[in-house]
Structure formats: structure tokens, C-alpha cells
Coordinates of C-alpha atoms and ligand atoms in Angstrom, one line a residue:
M108 CA -24.8 11.9 3.4
V109 CA -21.9 12.8 1.0
S110 CA -21.6 10.1 -1.9
I111 CA -18.7 7.6 -2.5
D112 CA -17.8 9.9 -5.6
E113 CA -17.8 13.2 -4.5
I114 CA -16.2 12.1 -1.3
N115 CA -12.9 10.8 -3.7
S116 CA -12.8 14.3 -5.2
Y117 CA -13.2 15.8 -2.6
C118 CA -10.2 14.0 -1.3
K119 CA -8.2 14.6 -4.6
R120 CA -9.1 18.4 -4.5
R121 CA -7.9 18.9 -1.2
G122 CA -4.9 17.0 -0.9
F123 CA -5.9 13.6 1.2
V124 CA -5.9 10.8 -1.7
F125 CA -4.6 10.5 -4.9
P126 CA -5.0 7.4 -7.7
S127 CA -1.4 5.4 -7.5
S128 CA 0.3 6.1 -10.2
E129 CA -2.3 8.6 -12.0
L130 CA 0.7 9.8 -14.2
Y131 CA 0.3 6.4 -16.2
G132 CA -2.9 5.8 -15.9
G133 CA -3.4 4.5 -12.2
V134 CA -3.6 1.1 -10.9
A135 CA -7.0 0.0 -9.6
G136 CA -7.4 0.0 -5.6
I137 CA -4.6 1.5 -5.3
F138 CA -4.0 4.6 -3.7
D139 CA -1.4 7.1 -1.9
Y140 CA -2.1 9.4 0.7
G141 CA -1.0 13.1 0.1
P142 CA 0.0 15.9 2.8
V143 CA -3.1 16.6 4.7
G144 CA -4.5 12.9 4.3
V145 CA -1.0 11.2 5.6
E146 CA -1.5 13.2 8.8
L147 CA -5.4 12.1 9.0
K148 CA -3.8 8.6 8.4
N149 CA -1.1 9.2 11.2
N150 CA -3.6 10.2 14.1
I151 CA -6.0 6.9 13.5
K152 CA -3.0 5.0 13.7
K153 CA -2.0 6.9 16.7
E154 CA -4.9 6.7 18.2
W155 CA -5.5 3.1 17.7
W156 CA -2.0 2.3 18.9
K157 CA -2.8 4.4 22.0
S158 CA -5.7 2.9 23.6
M159 CA -5.2 -0.9 22.6
V160 CA -1.7 -1.1 23.5
Q161 CA -0.6 2.2 25.8
D162 CA -3.7 2.2 27.8
H163 CA -3.5 -1.6 28.0
D164 CA -1.0 -3.1 30.6
N165 CA -1.5 -6.8 28.9
V166 CA -1.6 -5.5 25.8
V167 CA 2.2 -5.4 23.3
G168 CA 3.2 -4.2 20.3
M169 CA 5.0 -6.0 17.0
D170 CA 5.8 -5.4 13.5
G171 CA 5.9 -8.3 10.9
S172 CA 7.1 -8.5 7.5
I173 CA 5.1 -8.4 5.2
I174 CA 6.7 -10.8 2.7
T175 CA 5.7 -14.5 3.8
N176 CA 6.9 -18.1 3.7
S177 CA 4.3 -19.6 1.5
K178 CA 3.8 -22.5 4.3
V179 CA 2.0 -19.5 7.0
W180 CA -0.6 -19.5 4.6
E181 CA -1.0 -23.2 3.7
A182 CA -1.5 -23.6 7.7
S183 CA -3.7 -20.1 8.1
G184 CA -6.1 -22.3 5.3
H185 CA -5.6 -19.5 3.1
V186 CA -4.3 -21.0 0.5
D187 CA -7.5 -23.1 0.5
N188 CA -10.0 -21.2 1.6
F189 CA -9.3 -17.2 0.9
V190 CA -11.2 -16.8 -2.0
D191 CA -14.0 -15.0 -3.9
F192 CA -17.0 -16.3 -6.4
I193 CA -16.0 -15.1 -10.2
V194 CA -18.0 -15.4 -13.5
E195 CA -16.4 -15.1 -17.1
C196 CA -18.3 -13.4 -19.9
K197 CA -18.2 -16.2 -22.4
K198 CA -18.2 -13.3 -25.1
C199 CA -15.7 -10.2 -23.9
N200 CA -14.2 -12.6 -21.1
A201 CA -14.3 -9.9 -18.5
R202 CA -14.5 -11.4 -15.1
I203 CA -16.5 -10.1 -12.6
R204 CA -17.2 -11.2 -8.9
A205 CA -20.2 -13.2 -8.7
D206 CA -21.7 -11.9 -5.6
H207 CA -21.3 -8.6 -6.1
L208 CA -23.0 -9.2 -9.6
V209 CA -25.9 -10.5 -7.8
E210 CA -26.3 -7.5 -5.2
D211 CA -26.2 -5.1 -7.7
V212 CA -28.9 -6.5 -10.1
L213 CA -30.7 -8.0 -7.3
K214 CA -30.8 -5.5 -5.0
T215 CA -30.0 -7.9 -1.8
P216 CA -27.6 -8.8 0.2
A217 CA -25.4 -12.2 -1.3
D218 CA -22.6 -12.2 1.4
G219 CA -22.1 -15.9 2.7
L220 CA -23.6 -17.6 -0.4
K221 CA -22.1 -20.5 -2.0
A222 CA -21.3 -20.4 -5.7
K223 CA -24.2 -23.6 -6.0
E224 CA -26.4 -20.8 -4.6
L225 CA -25.3 -18.1 -6.7
R226 CA -25.0 -19.8 -10.0
A227 CA -28.9 -20.5 -9.4
L228 CA -29.7 -17.0 -9.1
I229 CA -27.2 -15.8 -12.0
E230 CA -29.4 -18.4 -14.1
K231 CA -33.0 -17.7 -12.6
N232 CA -32.7 -14.1 -12.9
K233 CA -30.9 -14.4 -16.4
I234 CA -28.2 -11.8 -15.3
P235 CA -26.3 -11.0 -18.1
C236 CA -22.8 -10.0 -18.5
P237 CA -22.6 -6.3 -16.8
E238 CA -19.6 -5.4 -19.1
C239 CA -20.9 -6.0 -22.8
K240 CA -24.3 -6.3 -22.0
K241 CA -24.3 -9.7 -23.8
G242 CA -22.2 -12.7 -23.5
Q243 CA -23.8 -15.4 -21.3
L244 CA -21.7 -16.0 -18.0
S245 CA -19.7 -19.0 -17.2
E246 CA -20.4 -21.1 -14.0
V247 CA -19.4 -19.9 -10.8
G248 CA -15.4 -20.5 -9.9
E249 CA -13.0 -19.7 -6.8
F250 CA -10.5 -16.9 -7.3
N251 CA -7.9 -16.8 -4.6
L252 CA -7.0 -13.2 -3.1
M253 CA -3.4 -13.6 -2.1
F254 CA -1.0 -11.7 -4.9
K255 CA 2.4 -14.0 -5.0
T256 CA 6.0 -12.4 -5.6
N257 CA 9.1 -14.3 -6.7
V258 CA 12.1 -14.4 -3.8
G259 CA 15.9 -14.7 -5.0
P260 CA 17.3 -14.8 -8.4
S261 CA 16.3 -18.4 -9.2
G262 CA 12.9 -17.2 -10.1
K263 CA 11.4 -20.9 -8.8
E264 CA 10.9 -19.8 -4.9
F265 CA 7.4 -17.4 -4.0
A266 CA 6.3 -16.5 -1.2
Y267 CA 2.8 -14.5 -0.7
L268 CA 2.3 -11.0 0.2
R269 CA 0.3 -11.3 3.7
P270 CA -3.5 -10.8 3.2
E271 CA -3.7 -10.2 7.0
T272 CA -1.7 -9.1 9.8
A273 CA -2.7 -11.4 11.9
Q274 CA -0.7 -14.5 10.7
L275 CA 2.2 -12.5 11.6
I276 CA 1.5 -12.4 14.9
F277 CA 0.5 -15.9 15.2
T278 CA 3.5 -17.2 13.8
Q279 CA 5.8 -14.9 16.5
F280 CA 3.8 -16.0 19.4
K281 CA 6.2 -18.4 20.9
N282 CA 9.4 -15.6 20.6
I283 CA 6.8 -12.2 21.9
I284 CA 5.8 -14.6 25.2
E285 CA 9.4 -15.5 25.8
T286 CA 10.8 -12.1 25.6
S287 CA 8.0 -10.4 27.3
R288 CA 7.3 -12.5 30.0
L289 CA 3.5 -12.3 29.4
S290 CA 1.0 -14.3 31.3
L291 CA -2.8 -15.1 30.1
P292 CA -4.9 -13.2 29.5
F293 CA -2.8 -11.0 26.8
G294 CA -2.8 -9.3 23.4
I295 CA -0.5 -8.4 20.8
A296 CA -1.1 -5.8 18.6
Q297 CA 0.1 -4.9 14.9
I298 CA -0.1 -2.2 12.5
G299 CA 0.3 -2.8 8.2
K300 CA 0.1 -3.5 5.1
A301 CA -2.0 -6.1 4.1
F302 CA -2.5 -7.0 -0.1
R303 CA -5.9 -8.8 -1.5
N304 CA -5.7 -8.7 -4.8
E305 CA -9.7 -8.0 -5.0
I306 CA -11.7 -9.2 -8.5
S307 CA -13.6 -5.9 -8.0
P308 CA -12.0 -3.1 -6.1
R309 CA -14.6 -0.6 -5.7
N310 CA -16.1 2.4 -3.6
F311 CA -12.9 4.1 -3.3
L312 CA -11.0 3.5 0.1
F313 CA -13.6 1.1 0.9
R314 CA -12.6 -2.4 -1.2
M315 CA -8.8 -1.7 -2.1
R316 CA -5.8 -4.1 -3.3
E317 CA -3.2 -2.4 -1.2
F318 CA -4.3 -1.0 2.2
E319 CA -3.2 -1.3 6.0
Q320 CA -4.8 -3.3 9.0
M321 CA -4.8 -2.8 12.7
E322 CA -5.4 -6.3 14.3
M323 CA -5.1 -7.4 17.6
E324 CA -4.8 -11.1 18.9
F325 CA -6.2 -11.6 22.5
F326 CA -4.9 -14.5 23.9
C327 CA -7.2 -16.4 26.7
H328 CA -7.0 -19.6 29.1
P329 CA -9.7 -21.7 26.8
K330 CA -11.5 -22.1 30.0
K331 CA -11.0 -18.3 31.1
K332 CA -12.8 -16.7 28.4
S333 CA -15.0 -14.6 30.7
E334 CA -12.8 -13.8 33.2
C335 CA -12.3 -10.1 32.5
D336 CA -11.4 -7.9 35.4
I337 CA -12.0 -4.5 33.3
F338 CA -15.5 -5.0 31.9
D339 CA -17.0 -2.4 33.7
A340 CA -15.0 -0.1 31.2
V341 CA -17.5 -0.7 28.9
K342 CA -20.6 -2.1 29.9
K343 CA -22.7 0.8 29.5
V344 CA -21.6 1.3 26.3
E345 CA -24.7 1.7 24.2
V346 CA -25.2 0.5 20.4
N347 CA -27.4 -0.6 17.8
V348 CA -27.2 -3.9 17.3
L349 CA -28.9 -6.6 14.7
T350 CA -28.5 -10.2 15.6
A351 CA -28.4 -13.6 13.4
E352 CA -31.7 -14.2 14.8
Q353 CA -33.0 -11.5 13.4
Q354 CA -31.4 -11.4 10.4
G355 CA -33.4 -14.5 9.4
K356 CA -36.7 -12.7 10.0
K357 CA -38.7 -10.7 6.7
S358 CA -38.5 -7.6 8.3
P359 CA -34.9 -7.4 10.5
K360 CA -35.7 -5.1 13.7
M361 CA -32.0 -3.3 15.0
Q362 CA -32.4 -2.1 18.6
T363 CA -30.7 -0.2 21.2
V364 CA -28.7 -2.7 23.5
S365 CA -26.0 -2.4 26.2
I366 CA -23.0 -4.6 26.1
D367 CA -23.6 -5.7 29.9
E368 CA -27.7 -6.9 28.4
L369 CA -25.4 -8.5 24.9
F370 CA -23.5 -10.8 27.4
K371 CA -26.1 -11.4 29.8
S372 CA -28.7 -12.6 27.7
K373 CA -25.6 -14.5 25.8
L374 CA -26.0 -13.0 22.6
I375 CA -21.8 -12.4 22.9
K376 CA -20.7 -15.5 24.7
S377 CA -17.9 -14.5 26.6
K378 CA -16.8 -11.7 28.7
W379 CA -13.5 -11.3 26.8
H380 CA -15.3 -11.3 23.5
A381 CA -17.7 -8.6 24.7
Y382 CA -15.3 -6.4 25.9
W383 CA -13.3 -5.8 23.4
I384 CA -16.4 -5.4 21.4
G385 CA -17.9 -2.6 23.8
F386 CA -14.4 -1.3 24.0
R387 CA -14.3 -0.5 20.0
V388 CA -17.0 0.8 19.6
K389 CA -16.8 3.1 22.2
W390 CA -13.6 4.1 20.5
Y391 CA -15.3 5.1 17.4
F392 CA -18.1 7.2 19.7
D393 CA -15.4 9.1 21.3
L394 CA -13.9 9.8 18.1
G395 CA -16.8 11.9 16.9
M396 CA -18.9 9.1 15.3
N397 CA -21.9 9.6 14.9
P398 CA -23.7 6.4 16.9
K399 CA -26.8 6.3 14.7
N400 CA -24.6 5.5 11.6
L401 CA -23.0 2.9 13.8
R402 CA -24.3 -0.7 14.9
L403 CA -23.2 -4.2 15.5
R404 CA -24.0 -7.0 13.9
E405 CA -24.0 -11.0 14.3
H406 CA -22.7 -12.9 11.7
V407 CA -24.5 -15.4 10.6
P408 CA -23.6 -19.0 10.5
A409 CA -22.8 -19.2 6.4
E410 CA -20.7 -16.4 7.0
L411 CA -18.2 -17.4 9.5
S412 CA -15.0 -17.5 8.2
H413 CA -12.8 -20.9 8.5
Y414 CA -11.6 -20.0 11.8
S415 CA -14.4 -18.6 13.3
A416 CA -16.6 -19.5 15.9
A417 CA -18.1 -16.3 16.4
T418 CA -17.9 -12.8 14.7
W419 CA -19.4 -9.6 15.0
D420 CA -19.1 -6.6 12.9
I421 CA -19.0 -2.4 13.6
E422 CA -21.1 -1.6 10.8
Y423 CA -21.2 1.6 9.2
N424 CA -24.4 2.9 7.0
Y425 CA -22.6 4.1 3.9
E426 CA -24.6 5.6 1.1
F427 CA -24.3 1.8 -1.1
G428 CA -26.0 0.3 2.9
W429 CA -24.2 -1.2 6.0
K430 CA -21.3 -2.6 5.5
E431 CA -18.5 -3.6 7.5
L432 CA -16.0 -1.1 9.1
E433 CA -14.6 -3.9 11.4
G434 CA -14.6 -7.4 12.3
I435 CA -14.3 -8.7 15.9
A436 CA -13.6 -12.7 15.9
D437 CA -13.5 -15.4 18.3
R438 CA -11.0 -17.1 16.6
T439 CA -10.5 -20.3 19.2
D440 CA -7.3 -21.6 18.9
F441 CA -7.5 -22.6 15.2
D442 CA -4.3 -20.8 14.3
L443 CA -2.1 -21.8 17.1
Q444 CA -3.4 -25.4 16.8
Q445 CA -3.1 -24.9 12.8
H446 CA 0.5 -23.6 13.1
A447 CA 1.7 -26.4 16.0
T448 CA 0.5 -28.9 13.1
Y449 CA 2.3 -27.7 10.1
S450 CA 5.5 -26.6 11.7
K451 CA 5.5 -29.4 14.0
K452 CA 6.8 -26.9 16.9
D453 CA 5.0 -27.1 20.6
L454 CA 2.8 -23.8 20.3
S455 CA 1.4 -24.3 24.1
I456 CA 1.7 -22.4 27.2
Y457 CA 3.1 -23.8 30.7
N458 CA 1.9 -22.6 33.8
E459 CA 4.9 -23.2 35.9
A460 CA 2.1 -22.5 39.6
T461 CA -1.0 -24.9 37.8
K462 CA 1.7 -27.5 35.9
E463 CA -0.8 -26.9 33.1
K464 CA 0.2 -27.2 29.6
V465 CA -2.7 -24.8 27.4
V466 CA -2.9 -24.0 23.8
P467 CA -4.7 -20.4 24.4
H468 CA -8.0 -19.2 22.2
I469 CA -8.5 -15.8 20.8
S470 CA -11.2 -14.8 22.9
A471 CA -11.1 -11.5 20.2
E472 CA -9.5 -10.4 17.2
P473 CA -10.9 -6.8 16.8
S474 CA -9.2 -6.2 13.1
V475 CA -10.3 -2.8 10.7
G476 CA -8.7 -1.3 7.9
V477 CA -6.7 1.9 8.6
D478 CA -8.4 3.3 5.0
R479 CA -11.5 2.0 5.4
A480 CA -11.8 3.5 8.9
F481 CA -10.2 7.2 7.0
L482 CA -12.7 7.0 4.8
T483 CA -16.0 6.0 7.5
F484 CA -14.4 9.1 9.6
L485 CA -14.2 11.7 6.6
I486 CA -17.8 10.6 5.3
D487 CA -18.7 10.7 8.8
A488 CA -17.5 14.2 9.8
Y489 CA -18.4 15.4 5.9
A490 CA -21.2 18.8 6.5
E491 CA -22.3 21.3 4.2
E492 CA -23.8 24.8 5.3
E493 CA -25.3 27.6 4.4
V494 CA -23.5 30.4 6.4
K495 CA -25.1 33.8 5.0
G496 CA -25.9 32.9 2.1
E497 CA -22.5 31.4 1.3
K498 CA -22.0 27.3 0.9
R499 CA -19.6 26.2 3.3
V500 CA -18.2 22.6 3.2
L501 CA -16.7 21.8 6.6
L502 CA -15.0 18.7 8.7
K503 CA -16.4 18.0 12.1
L504 CA -13.3 16.1 12.6
H505 CA -12.4 15.5 16.3
P506 CA -9.4 17.7 17.5
Q507 CA -7.3 14.6 18.0
L508 CA -8.2 13.3 14.1
A509 CA -7.8 16.8 12.4
P510 CA -4.7 16.9 10.2
V511 CA -3.8 20.7 11.2
K512 CA -4.9 22.1 15.0
V513 CA -4.7 25.3 14.3
A514 CA -4.1 27.4 11.4
V515 CA -2.4 31.0 12.2
F516 CA -3.5 34.3 9.5
P517 CA -2.5 37.8 9.6
L518 CA -5.4 40.4 8.6
V519 CA -3.2 41.9 5.9
K520 CA 0.4 41.8 5.1
K521 CA 1.8 44.7 7.1
E522 CA 1.9 47.1 9.5
G523 CA 4.0 44.2 11.2
M524 CA 0.7 41.8 11.5
D525 CA 2.5 39.4 8.9
T526 CA 5.9 39.7 11.1
K527 CA 3.7 39.0 13.9
A528 CA 1.9 36.4 13.1
R529 CA 4.7 34.4 11.9
E530 CA 6.4 34.7 15.4
I531 CA 2.7 34.0 16.7
Y532 CA 3.2 30.4 14.5
D533 CA 6.7 29.3 15.0
E534 CA 5.9 29.6 18.7
L535 CA 2.4 27.3 18.1
R536 CA 4.0 24.8 15.7
K537 CA 6.8 23.3 18.4
Q538 CA 3.4 22.1 20.3
V539 CA 0.7 21.1 17.8
P540 CA 0.6 20.7 14.1
C541 CA -0.4 24.2 12.6
F542 CA -0.3 25.7 9.4
Y543 CA 0.1 29.3 8.7
D544 CA -1.3 31.2 5.3
E545 CA -1.3 34.8 4.4
S546 CA -2.5 34.5 1.3
G547 CA -6.6 35.7 -0.1
S548 CA -9.2 37.1 1.3
I549 CA -9.5 36.0 5.5
G550 CA -12.9 34.2 4.2
R551 CA -11.4 32.6 2.1
R552 CA -8.6 31.4 4.5
Y553 CA -11.2 30.2 7.0
R554 CA -13.1 28.0 4.3
R555 CA -9.8 26.4 3.2
Q556 CA -9.3 25.5 6.7
D557 CA -12.6 24.6 7.5
E558 CA -12.6 21.8 4.4
I559 CA -9.8 20.4 6.0
G560 CA -11.0 20.2 9.5
T561 CA -8.9 22.7 11.4
P562 CA -10.6 23.5 14.6
F563 CA -9.1 26.6 15.2
C564 CA -7.9 29.6 13.6
I565 CA -6.1 32.5 14.5
T566 CA -5.8 36.1 13.6
I567 CA -3.4 38.7 14.3
D568 CA -4.8 41.9 13.7
G569 CA -4.4 45.6 13.9
Q570 CA -5.8 45.2 17.9
T571 CA -2.7 42.2 18.2
M572 CA 0.1 45.0 17.8
Q573 CA -1.4 47.1 20.5
D574 CA -2.7 44.5 23.0
N575 CA -1.3 41.5 22.7
T576 CA -4.5 39.5 21.5
I577 CA -5.8 37.8 18.9
T578 CA -9.0 36.2 17.4
L579 CA -9.6 33.1 17.8
R580 CA -12.4 31.3 15.8
N581 CA -13.9 27.9 16.5
R582 CA -14.4 26.1 13.3
D583 CA -17.8 24.4 14.3
T584 CA -19.9 27.4 16.3
L585 CA -18.1 29.8 14.2
E586 CA -17.7 31.8 17.1
Q587 CA -14.5 34.3 17.6
E588 CA -13.7 35.2 20.6
R589 CA -10.7 37.8 21.8
V590 CA -8.1 35.7 23.7
S591 CA -4.4 37.3 24.9
L592 CA -1.3 35.5 23.7
M593 CA -0.8 34.3 27.2
E594 CA -3.8 32.1 27.6
L595 CA -4.0 31.3 24.2
M596 CA -1.9 28.0 24.8
T597 CA -3.5 26.5 27.9
K598 CA -7.1 27.4 26.0
L599 CA -5.9 25.8 22.7
N600 CA -4.7 22.6 25.2
K601 CA -7.8 22.8 26.7
S602 CA -10.4 22.1 24.0
L603 CA -8.0 20.6 21.6
F604 CA -6.7 17.4 24.1
A605 CA -9.6 17.4 26.7
Ligands
GAP58 N1 -7.8 -11.1 10.5 C1 -9.1 -10.8 10.4 C2 -9.3 -10.0 8.6 O1 -8.6 -9.6 7.7 P1 -11.2 -9.1 7.4 O2 -12.5 -9.3 7.8 O3 -10.7 -9.8 6.0 O4 -10.4 -10.1 9.1 C3 -10.4 -7.3 8.3 O5 -10.8 -7.7 7.8 C4 -10.4 -5.9 8.4 O6 -9.7 -5.6 7.3 C5 -12.5 -5.3 7.5 O7 -13.4 -4.9 8.6 C6 -11.7 -4.3 6.9 O8 -11.6 -2.8 7.6 C7 -10.8 -4.3 6.0 N2 -10.6 -4.5 4.7 C8 -10.3 -6.0 4.6 N3 -10.6 -5.7 3.2 C9 -10.0 -4.6 2.8 C10 -10.6 -4.0 1.8 N4 -10.3 -4.8 0.4 N5 -9.8 -2.8 1.4 C11 -9.9 -2.1 2.9 N6 -9.7 -2.5 3.5 C12 -10.1 -3.9 4.0

């Protein structure tokens, strides 16, 4: 598997991702996306939005603000609970995330451990400061991850940058139902930036300080969380599963199980929760991710967030172990009840037919970082092959995700081939994202496209000038076929958007 460091430098070389404000030394955990990176990132967001919002008639979208009234985060519990544990070196004053330190030194998972447990492990194993190797470490303290900013000229008023997009959905919940004629069950989806002042951002795009989230809150009647009429669409999806019970065992065993079995055996308690878990797993599979590298892991009680009754993570087997790619929590009515209490506003829904007032439950909150998904799709698609004694790097990205769909090359820049190639390129780019390249040998041009995942390359040669046919080269099979210009677009559409 490609390492994180390799993927990081590859992303820089190929124009996917750069360190932000690099000219001035950058800021840890903050990155900018380059020309091909932004295309891949936009394609991921487009696919998510299409599948979650456009393909579901009971899901709508919104786009909330980043700077939010501090009361939102008091009500949500983030002011009190959104903390990581930190230790400080008494000698060099380095501040280190305690669970990461324990994981790094003892090579054992420390997710969900409390301050006392972390302190005990640090003391028992005499773990020194990882920076200066000499200093003693302080007691384990709490560090709130939210960024604060001033609002207005007084310098006295402050607000938070949102650490998740979800709360904006809860705080706009009433306005949205009043203007969108929604009835339960329904979802509200959002894509947008989130900010967390991570103690130790690391692993490139995996843990950042500024990132983007794709989240959907699915609201249900509390007694109808299993009345899901579209479950059949996902029930046969099979996926590797690690239950909470298995994690308590000495050698935990992963099993391949269908979503139907997970629901029937009551491992996933509500049908809507099971539906969205299955739907999200299927999304990754449909976009080409290798099922062997994905698993569902149930949260053990100690690691559940303060708002969650049950959470399943979709995890990926990274170079640094199985880690969360996406979380899908049952948030109950925690958030709406909290906002109703803090704002003193009624956030219930009234059903005219049954004369009933209910505060809906969030039966499922699929939540994934765009950047983390970006990194994972890249790692999963990255391949190195040997072709005729030469190393070829290629990205086997699903055509829907590929930044460029077709590259157009004249074999040589003479005998009208370049003019003809330009004409074809100008026509094609009206329909699909294309790239024109006439510099370097044809082999080099192919390799440059393989490296950014372009599924097809078209070459215009001497024969094109005589019979209007081109060669169409397939990134994955390396096959080249002669195709007439008349049938080119039909063929491309079939392969790219089938
Ligand atoms: N609303 C629920 C929520 O925010 P979370 O598990 O804290 O839950 C959801 O975050 C997803 O956001 C994660 O599964 C991950 O994909 C992404 N994410 C969280 N923190 C991140 C970070 N520091 N850098 C990049 N992505 C992050």
C-alpha cells in the first residue's frame, strides 16, 4: 500500500494538494487544493449530493454559516464536551495529545480512554516527552477543539467557527420544515467547511484543522424509526463487520455480513439506521472502493459521543491501521431537545391528521469529511505497475471521480494533426472535462494522464487525416482501439457514465 508520505508528495507533484501559505512556512493541518485536486474534490461532493439529495425525494439541502453564535455550541454540548486530552512536557513545554502518545508508544488503541486511564498508562510505562525525550509529562488535561473569533469592532463579542456542520441543520430545522412542506421521515443535508483546532494534525488530509464535511440528518417519528419503505435497495449489501462484542475479545474477528442480517440480528436497532449505513457503504463500493479495505465497526459504549445512542463507523484499512472514514450515528432527539431548552422555542412537529406533537429523532447521521474521502479514494486507486520493463504509476479512479475524463493528443505537431486534434478537443470539452497535450513523447503524455487518473486518451495520427478515425486508449487495460469520430462520443458516454 502507498504510504501517507508518498501520497502527500505525489499530491504536490501532480497538482492535487499543496500546503497552505507554503511561501511563509505554512500552517500545520491546513491545505490548498490545486487544479486537478479541486476537480476530484468537486466530483466527490457532486456524487454525494446526487445520491443523498437528488436521488431521495425526502431529503433536502441547505448551506449554513461558518461563524455561529456561541449559544449554539453551549446548547449542543460542544463547549463542555468537545475536548481532547492533552499533556504538557515540564521541560520543553511541548503540548501533546495524550491518546495519540499512548497509541504511538504502546501500539495499542486508546480511543475513548478517559484522562485517568491515560495518565495511568503514561505513568506505568514511564512514557517520556516525545519531543525532547527528557522531560516529565504533566497531568492529563482537557483541550477544547473549537476555534474562537471576534465579531464586530468592540473586540468583546466572540463567536465560534463551527466544528461540525450538523448544528446548523438543527438550528434551521424549524425554518426548513415550515418552508419546504416536509413530513416525517425526512432528511436535511449539507456540505461545508468545519474547523477543529486539533492538538496534533497528522497523516496529511486525515486529521486537519480546516476541512469540509458532508452530513445529513435524517429525522424520524420516535416510534417509527423502523418504518423504512426503501430498505430493499440496500439489504443485500455485504460488508466486513466488527461488532462491539467482538472488540471485547482477545483476538477480535471480522465477519462479512449483509445489512439485512445486521438488522435482523438486532445489531443495528432501527431499520432507517440500517438503511443509511447500507446506503453509504454501497456508495463507496459503487465508486470503486475495494470492499476488502472497508469495514463497519460498532462503537463500544465508552467511545460513544455525548449525543449518540449508537454509532457505526465505516473504517478504511490505512497504512496506519483501521481508522474512521465516516461515522453514522443515531443522535436520538438530543440536539433538538437541547436547542428547544436553550432557545426556549418549540422545536416539535405537529401532525394535523393525528393531532400529535413530536420532537423527531435523528435515526441516522451519515457524516464524512470530504478531504478524508478524497485521501481514501486516492490511496485506494493508487497503483504501480511494470509495463515493458518500465514503472507506471496510475490512479484507477472511477470515471465519475476522475478529474479529467479524456485527454487529446496529436501524434506529432505537423501535417495538420495538431489542428485536427484541437478541433476534436474543442468539440469534446463542451461535453466532458478534457485535456489537450502536444508536448513530449506520446508515451510520456500517456503516463502523465495515468498519474492523474484520466480514463481515456485519444490520439490523432496520420490515419485520422485520411479516414477520420482515432485511437482510443484505455487507462486500466492499456488496450487501444480504432474508433471513428462519428461513434466516439457514444462510446465515451457508455464507458464514462454507464
Ligand atoms: N456531526 C458528527 C461529526 O462531526 P465526527 O466523527 O467528529 O462526527 C465526522 O466527524 C467526519 O468528519 C469523520 O468521520 C471524518 O471523516 C471527518 N473529520 C472529523 N475530523 C476531521 C479532521 N480533523 N480532519 C479531517 N476530517 C475530519
